[in-house]
Amino acid sequence: MNPPTIPTLQVVREAKLAEVLADAAPGTDRLEASGVIAAAGWLWVGFDNLPDLARIGLHWEVPDPSAAMIRRPGGPTGVEDLAAEPDGGGYFGVLEDVAAHDGHRYSQILVFDDGWRQTDRQWTDIRLTEPNKGVEGLAAVRRQGRVHLLALAEGPVTVAGARGGGLRGRLRVLTLDDGRWRTRHTVELPPGVDFADYSSLAVDGERIAVVSQRSSALWVGTLAPDRWAVDGAGTVCRFPRDGRGRVVYGTVEGVAWLDRRHLVVVSDRAKRDDPRRIRAKDQSIHVVALP
């Protein structure tokens, strides 16, 4: 029996971020995108190598005359993903790997007001068991009158105080308790979402998406409305390959929903030894459509 065919995403449009932001960030050609959200009528992009954020129009042009850089001099770099308050009024960012006084390393949450001014920096209880293998994806959900953060860990993280390591590719449901985001639930992804890594997630209502860089794939599913679980198997889609079936979109790092069929994805910088086909798509913004 032949294995099932994996559907392919359709790339609707794409461009290098340096070209989209040419007027907002002239001369800046290193834009290692790490996360993206659609909120307040804009796209907001975070970067691995900059403390700044980019604001881009939902219907961006090349270059985008409405784009701007939100300068954060002295702010921490390496924001892995962004999330918006479910009812507006503020934003969150996540730092993947921060040393704590107890000798361990944890992921940390940055809190911003609606003008992207940082108002707080809060610890999570997500403790890394491998360097730089902490929270890569972040989304905010309001349930029962309370904001919860869904954290997607790249590696087998554990919870502070717990024995043993955790499992990779699970969602941790965090709630703020005494100034610290603590794990209250764990959401298992379906068995078919066995990606080589996990680089971002996006939630919009009941819709959830998880993207993988090394697998060059995207999973879309349904978040149960009345419990912390995924309903059904969802669908795994792959990013387009070249004529020989090789990965082209090898640095996809952030994802956000635009509507029920379209998502926006941003790409990190390729490594020096990555082939030209992958470097051609790095540090870019892509709009993709589900099959």
Short mmCIF file of C-alpha atoms in Angstrom, two decimals:
data_model
loop_
_atom_site.label_atom_id
_atom_site.label_comp_id
_atom_site.label_asym_id
_atom_site.label_seq_id
_atom_site.Cartn_x
_atom_site.Cartn_y
_atom_site.Cartn_z
CA MET A 1 0.00 0.00 0.00
CA ASN A 2 1.33 3.42 -0.94
CA PRO A 3 1.63 5.98 1.89
CA PRO A 4 -0.99 8.75 1.88
CA THR A 5 -0.12 11.80 -0.17
CA ILE A 6 0.67 14.87 1.93
CA PRO A 7 -1.08 17.97 0.55
CA THR A 8 1.05 20.95 -0.43
CA LEU A 9 0.50 24.53 0.68
CA GLN A 10 0.01 27.13 -2.02
CA VAL A 11 2.31 30.15 -1.74
CA VAL A 12 0.14 33.15 -2.62
CA ARG A 13 2.85 35.79 -2.34
CA GLU A 14 6.22 36.27 -0.72
CA ALA A 15 9.12 38.71 -0.49
CA LYS A 16 12.35 39.28 1.37
CA LEU A 17 11.72 41.22 4.59
CA ALA A 18 14.56 43.60 3.70
CA GLU A 19 12.62 44.56 0.57
CA VAL A 20 9.30 44.96 2.37
CA LEU A 21 10.98 47.05 5.09
CA ALA A 22 13.28 48.97 2.72
CA ASP A 23 11.82 52.37 3.71
CA ALA A 24 11.35 51.54 7.39
CA ALA A 25 14.76 49.95 7.95
CA PRO A 26 17.07 51.21 5.16
CA GLY A 27 20.36 49.38 4.95
CA THR A 28 19.21 46.54 7.20
CA ASP A 29 19.68 43.26 5.37
CA ARG A 30 19.96 40.87 8.32
CA LEU A 31 16.43 40.24 9.54
CA GLU A 32 16.26 36.88 11.29
CA ALA A 33 12.51 36.61 11.69
CA SER A 34 11.39 34.48 14.62
CA GLY A 35 7.68 35.14 15.10
CA VAL A 36 4.67 36.91 13.62
CA ILE A 37 1.16 37.82 14.76
CA ALA A 38 -1.77 39.56 13.09
CA ALA A 39 -3.30 42.02 15.56
CA ALA A 40 -4.84 45.51 15.67
CA GLY A 41 -4.97 45.65 11.87
CA TRP A 42 -1.25 44.97 11.38
CA LEU A 43 1.33 42.24 11.11
CA TRP A 44 3.97 42.35 13.84
CA VAL A 45 7.28 40.53 13.32
CA GLY A 46 9.89 39.69 15.95
CA PHE A 47 13.54 38.86 15.27
CA ASP A 48 16.22 36.61 16.72
CA ASN A 49 18.99 39.13 16.15
CA LEU A 50 17.28 42.44 17.01
CA PRO A 51 15.47 43.88 20.03
CA ASP A 52 13.23 45.74 17.56
CA LEU A 53 9.92 44.69 16.06
CA ALA A 54 8.54 45.35 12.59
CA ARG A 55 5.02 46.58 11.83
CA ILE A 56 3.84 45.61 8.35
CA GLY A 57 0.51 46.20 6.61
CA LEU A 58 -1.86 43.26 6.35
CA HIS A 59 -1.85 43.77 2.59
CA TRP A 60 1.83 44.64 2.39
CA GLU A 61 3.57 46.01 -0.66
CA VAL A 62 7.21 45.86 -1.76
CA PRO A 63 8.36 48.14 -0.29
CA ASP A 64 5.52 48.66 2.14
CA PRO A 65 4.92 52.41 2.66
CA SER A 66 2.97 51.75 5.86
CA ALA A 67 5.69 49.65 7.48
CA ALA A 68 7.62 50.85 10.53
CA MET A 69 10.20 49.57 12.96
CA ILE A 70 9.30 49.63 16.66
CA ARG A 71 12.66 50.50 18.16
CA ARG A 72 13.50 48.97 21.53
CA PRO A 73 17.06 50.10 22.35
CA GLY A 74 18.50 48.04 25.16
CA GLY A 75 15.68 45.52 24.98
CA PRO A 76 16.46 41.80 25.03
CA THR A 77 17.18 40.10 21.73
CA GLY A 78 16.17 36.61 20.78
CA VAL A 79 12.39 36.88 21.10
CA GLU A 80 11.25 33.50 19.77
CA ASP A 81 7.56 34.26 19.25
CA LEU A 82 4.83 36.82 19.89
CA ALA A 83 1.24 36.61 21.11
CA ALA A 84 -1.57 39.14 21.44
CA GLU A 85 -3.92 39.60 24.39
CA PRO A 86 -7.14 37.86 23.32
CA ASP A 87 -9.23 41.00 23.93
CA GLY A 88 -6.59 43.52 22.85
CA GLY A 89 -4.66 45.89 25.05
CA GLY A 90 -1.27 44.25 25.08
CA TYR A 91 1.14 41.66 23.79
CA PHE A 92 3.50 38.93 24.94
CA GLY A 93 6.89 37.71 23.76
CA VAL A 94 8.92 34.69 24.79
CA LEU A 95 12.64 34.30 25.44
CA GLU A 96 13.56 30.66 24.93
CA ASP A 97 16.57 30.17 27.20
CA VAL A 98 17.36 32.37 30.24
CA ALA A 99 19.64 31.48 33.17
CA ALA A 100 18.02 31.63 36.62
CA HIS A 101 19.53 31.91 40.10
CA ASP A 102 18.80 28.26 40.86
CA GLY A 103 21.37 27.16 38.29
CA HIS A 104 18.79 26.02 35.73
CA ARG A 105 17.61 27.63 32.52
CA TYR A 106 13.99 28.56 31.83
CA SER A 107 11.87 30.19 29.18
CA GLN A 108 10.69 33.69 30.09
CA ILE A 109 7.70 35.84 29.11
CA LEU A 110 7.97 39.51 28.12
CA VAL A 111 4.84 41.63 28.68
CA PHE A 112 4.09 44.67 26.48
CA ASP A 113 1.36 47.31 26.53
CA ASP A 114 -0.59 48.22 23.40
CA GLY A 115 2.25 50.53 22.30
CA TRP A 116 4.82 47.72 22.56
CA ARG A 117 6.41 49.22 25.66
CA GLN A 118 7.76 46.44 27.86
CA THR A 119 5.99 46.48 31.23
CA ASP A 120 7.19 43.24 32.81
CA ARG A 121 9.42 40.21 32.43
CA GLN A 122 8.05 37.06 34.03
CA TRP A 123 9.48 33.59 34.56
CA THR A 124 7.80 30.41 33.41
CA ASP A 125 8.22 27.07 35.15
CA ILE A 126 9.34 25.50 31.84
CA ARG A 127 12.87 24.29 32.52
CA LEU A 128 15.18 23.35 29.68
CA THR A 129 16.89 19.97 29.65
CA GLU A 130 18.92 20.82 26.52
CA PRO A 131 20.50 24.21 25.62
CA ASN A 132 18.30 26.43 23.43
CA LYS A 133 15.51 23.83 23.34
CA GLY A 134 12.81 25.72 25.21
CA VAL A 135 9.62 27.51 24.19
CA GLU A 136 9.61 28.29 20.47
CA GLY A 137 5.91 29.05 19.95
CA LEU A 138 3.44 31.14 21.95
CA ALA A 139 -0.29 31.91 21.74
CA ALA A 140 -2.74 33.53 24.17
CA VAL A 141 -6.24 32.19 24.84
CA ARG A 142 -8.94 33.47 27.19
CA ARG A 143 -11.05 30.86 28.93
CA GLN A 144 -13.30 31.19 31.98
CA GLY A 145 -12.36 34.86 32.24
CA ARG A 146 -8.63 34.20 32.46
CA VAL A 147 -5.76 34.53 30.01
CA HIS A 148 -3.77 31.37 29.37
CA LEU A 149 -0.60 31.07 27.34
CA LEU A 150 -0.08 28.06 25.10
CA ALA A 151 3.64 27.33 24.91
CA LEU A 152 5.14 25.03 22.30
CA ALA A 153 8.49 23.64 23.38
CA GLU A 154 11.06 22.55 20.83
CA GLY A 155 12.84 20.11 23.10
CA PRO A 156 11.93 17.70 25.91
CA VAL A 157 11.48 20.38 28.58
CA THR A 158 10.32 19.64 32.10
CA VAL A 159 8.45 21.59 34.77
CA ALA A 160 10.32 23.18 37.66
CA GLY A 161 10.24 20.84 40.63
CA ALA A 162 9.23 17.80 38.59
CA ARG A 163 11.38 14.73 38.19
CA GLY A 164 12.50 13.49 34.82
CA GLY A 165 12.30 15.08 31.40
CA GLY A 166 9.23 15.92 29.41
CA LEU A 167 8.29 15.04 25.86
CA ARG A 168 8.90 17.23 22.84
CA GLY A 169 6.12 18.56 20.66
CA ARG A 170 3.52 19.10 23.36
CA LEU A 171 1.66 22.27 24.28
CA ARG A 172 1.97 23.55 27.82
CA VAL A 173 -1.00 25.54 29.12
CA LEU A 174 0.37 28.28 31.38
CA THR A 175 -1.51 30.51 33.83
CA LEU A 176 -0.08 33.46 35.74
CA ASP A 177 0.22 32.68 39.43
CA ASP A 178 2.10 34.92 41.84
CA GLY A 179 4.04 36.59 39.03
CA ARG A 180 5.11 33.33 37.38
CA TRP A 181 3.56 31.45 34.45
CA ARG A 182 2.95 27.91 35.70
CA THR A 183 2.03 24.79 33.77
CA ARG A 184 -1.54 23.72 34.53
CA HIS A 185 -2.26 21.37 31.64
CA THR A 186 -0.47 19.59 28.81
CA VAL A 187 -2.00 19.19 25.36
CA GLU A 188 -0.76 16.29 23.28
CA LEU A 189 -0.61 16.79 19.53
CA PRO A 190 -1.92 13.97 17.33
CA PRO A 191 0.53 11.15 16.50
CA GLY A 192 0.77 12.36 12.90
CA VAL A 193 2.42 15.60 14.03
CA ASP A 194 5.78 13.91 14.50
CA PHE A 195 7.88 16.75 13.15
CA ALA A 196 11.67 16.91 13.24
CA ASP A 197 11.34 20.16 15.20
CA TYR A 198 8.65 22.63 16.27
CA SER A 199 9.19 26.32 15.51
CA SER A 200 5.90 28.18 16.09
CA LEU A 201 2.18 27.96 16.68
CA ALA A 202 -0.86 30.14 16.08
CA VAL A 203 -4.36 29.98 17.56
CA ASP A 204 -7.44 31.79 16.31
CA GLY A 205 -10.63 30.70 18.05
CA GLU A 206 -10.76 26.93 17.68
CA ARG A 207 -8.18 26.85 14.87
CA ILE A 208 -4.62 25.92 15.70
CA ALA A 209 -1.54 25.72 13.49
CA VAL A 210 1.93 24.36 14.25
CA VAL A 211 4.87 24.86 11.91
CA SER A 212 8.13 22.93 11.61
CA GLN A 213 11.35 24.28 10.16
CA ARG A 214 13.28 21.07 9.56
CA SER A 215 10.24 19.13 8.33
CA SER A 216 9.19 22.15 6.23
CA ALA A 217 5.59 21.39 7.14
CA LEU A 218 2.49 22.87 8.76
CA TRP A 219 -0.19 21.11 10.80
CA VAL A 220 -3.66 22.59 11.22
CA GLY A 221 -6.17 21.27 13.69
CA THR A 222 -9.00 22.09 16.06
CA LEU A 223 -8.63 23.05 19.70
CA ALA A 224 -11.48 21.64 21.78
CA PRO A 225 -13.66 24.49 23.12
CA ASP A 226 -14.46 22.90 26.47
CA ARG A 227 -11.22 21.18 27.48
CA TRP A 228 -7.49 21.43 26.93
CA ALA A 229 -7.19 18.97 24.08
CA VAL A 230 -7.07 18.71 20.29
CA ASP A 231 -10.14 17.35 18.51
CA GLY A 232 -9.34 14.89 15.74
CA ALA A 233 -6.18 14.31 13.76
CA GLY A 234 -6.11 17.57 11.82
CA THR A 235 -4.13 17.87 8.59
CA VAL A 236 -0.41 17.98 7.88
CA CYS A 237 0.57 20.05 4.83
CA ARG A 238 4.04 20.49 3.44
CA PHE A 239 5.63 23.59 2.00
CA PRO A 240 6.40 23.35 -1.73
CA ARG A 241 9.46 21.32 -2.73
CA ASP A 242 11.63 21.79 -5.79
CA GLY A 243 11.42 19.64 -8.92
CA ARG A 244 13.54 16.96 -7.27
CA GLY A 245 11.43 16.82 -4.12
CA ARG A 246 13.96 18.68 -1.99
CA VAL A 247 13.11 21.13 0.81
CA VAL A 248 13.05 24.78 -0.29
CA TYR A 249 11.35 26.43 2.69
CA GLY A 250 13.87 25.27 5.27
CA THR A 251 13.84 28.19 7.71
CA VAL A 252 10.12 28.77 8.42
CA GLU A 253 9.98 30.14 11.95
CA GLY A 254 6.73 32.01 12.71
CA VAL A 255 3.08 31.63 11.71
CA ALA A 256 -0.19 33.52 12.16
CA TRP A 257 -3.75 33.10 10.87
CA LEU A 258 -5.09 35.66 8.39
CA ASP A 259 -8.45 34.00 7.73
CA ARG A 260 -9.84 30.47 7.66
CA ARG A 261 -7.75 29.47 4.65
CA HIS A 262 -4.74 31.79 4.66
CA LEU A 263 -1.78 32.10 7.00
CA VAL A 264 1.28 34.32 7.07
CA VAL A 265 4.68 32.76 7.71
CA VAL A 266 8.07 34.38 8.34
CA SER A 267 11.48 32.81 7.80
CA ASP A 268 14.71 32.89 9.78
CA ARG A 269 18.17 33.30 8.31
CA ALA A 270 19.65 30.24 6.61
CA LYS A 271 22.94 28.79 7.75
CA ARG A 272 26.05 29.49 5.70
CA ASP A 273 26.27 25.92 4.48
CA ASP A 274 22.59 25.68 3.51
CA PRO A 275 22.02 25.22 -0.23
CA ARG A 276 21.08 28.16 -2.41
CA ARG A 277 17.48 26.99 -2.76
CA ILE A 278 16.96 27.45 1.00
CA ARG A 279 18.86 30.73 1.21
CA ALA A 280 16.63 32.07 -1.58
CA LYS A 281 13.60 31.81 0.74
CA ASP A 282 15.15 32.86 4.06
CA GLN A 283 14.51 36.11 5.97
CA SER A 284 11.22 36.47 4.12
CA ILE A 285 7.50 36.86 4.59
CA HIS A 286 5.14 34.40 2.90
CA VAL A 287 1.36 34.22 2.59
CA VAL A 288 0.20 30.62 2.13
CA ALA A 289 -3.17 29.06 1.42
CA LEU A 290 -4.39 25.72 2.72
CA PRO A 291 -5.15 23.18 -0.02
#
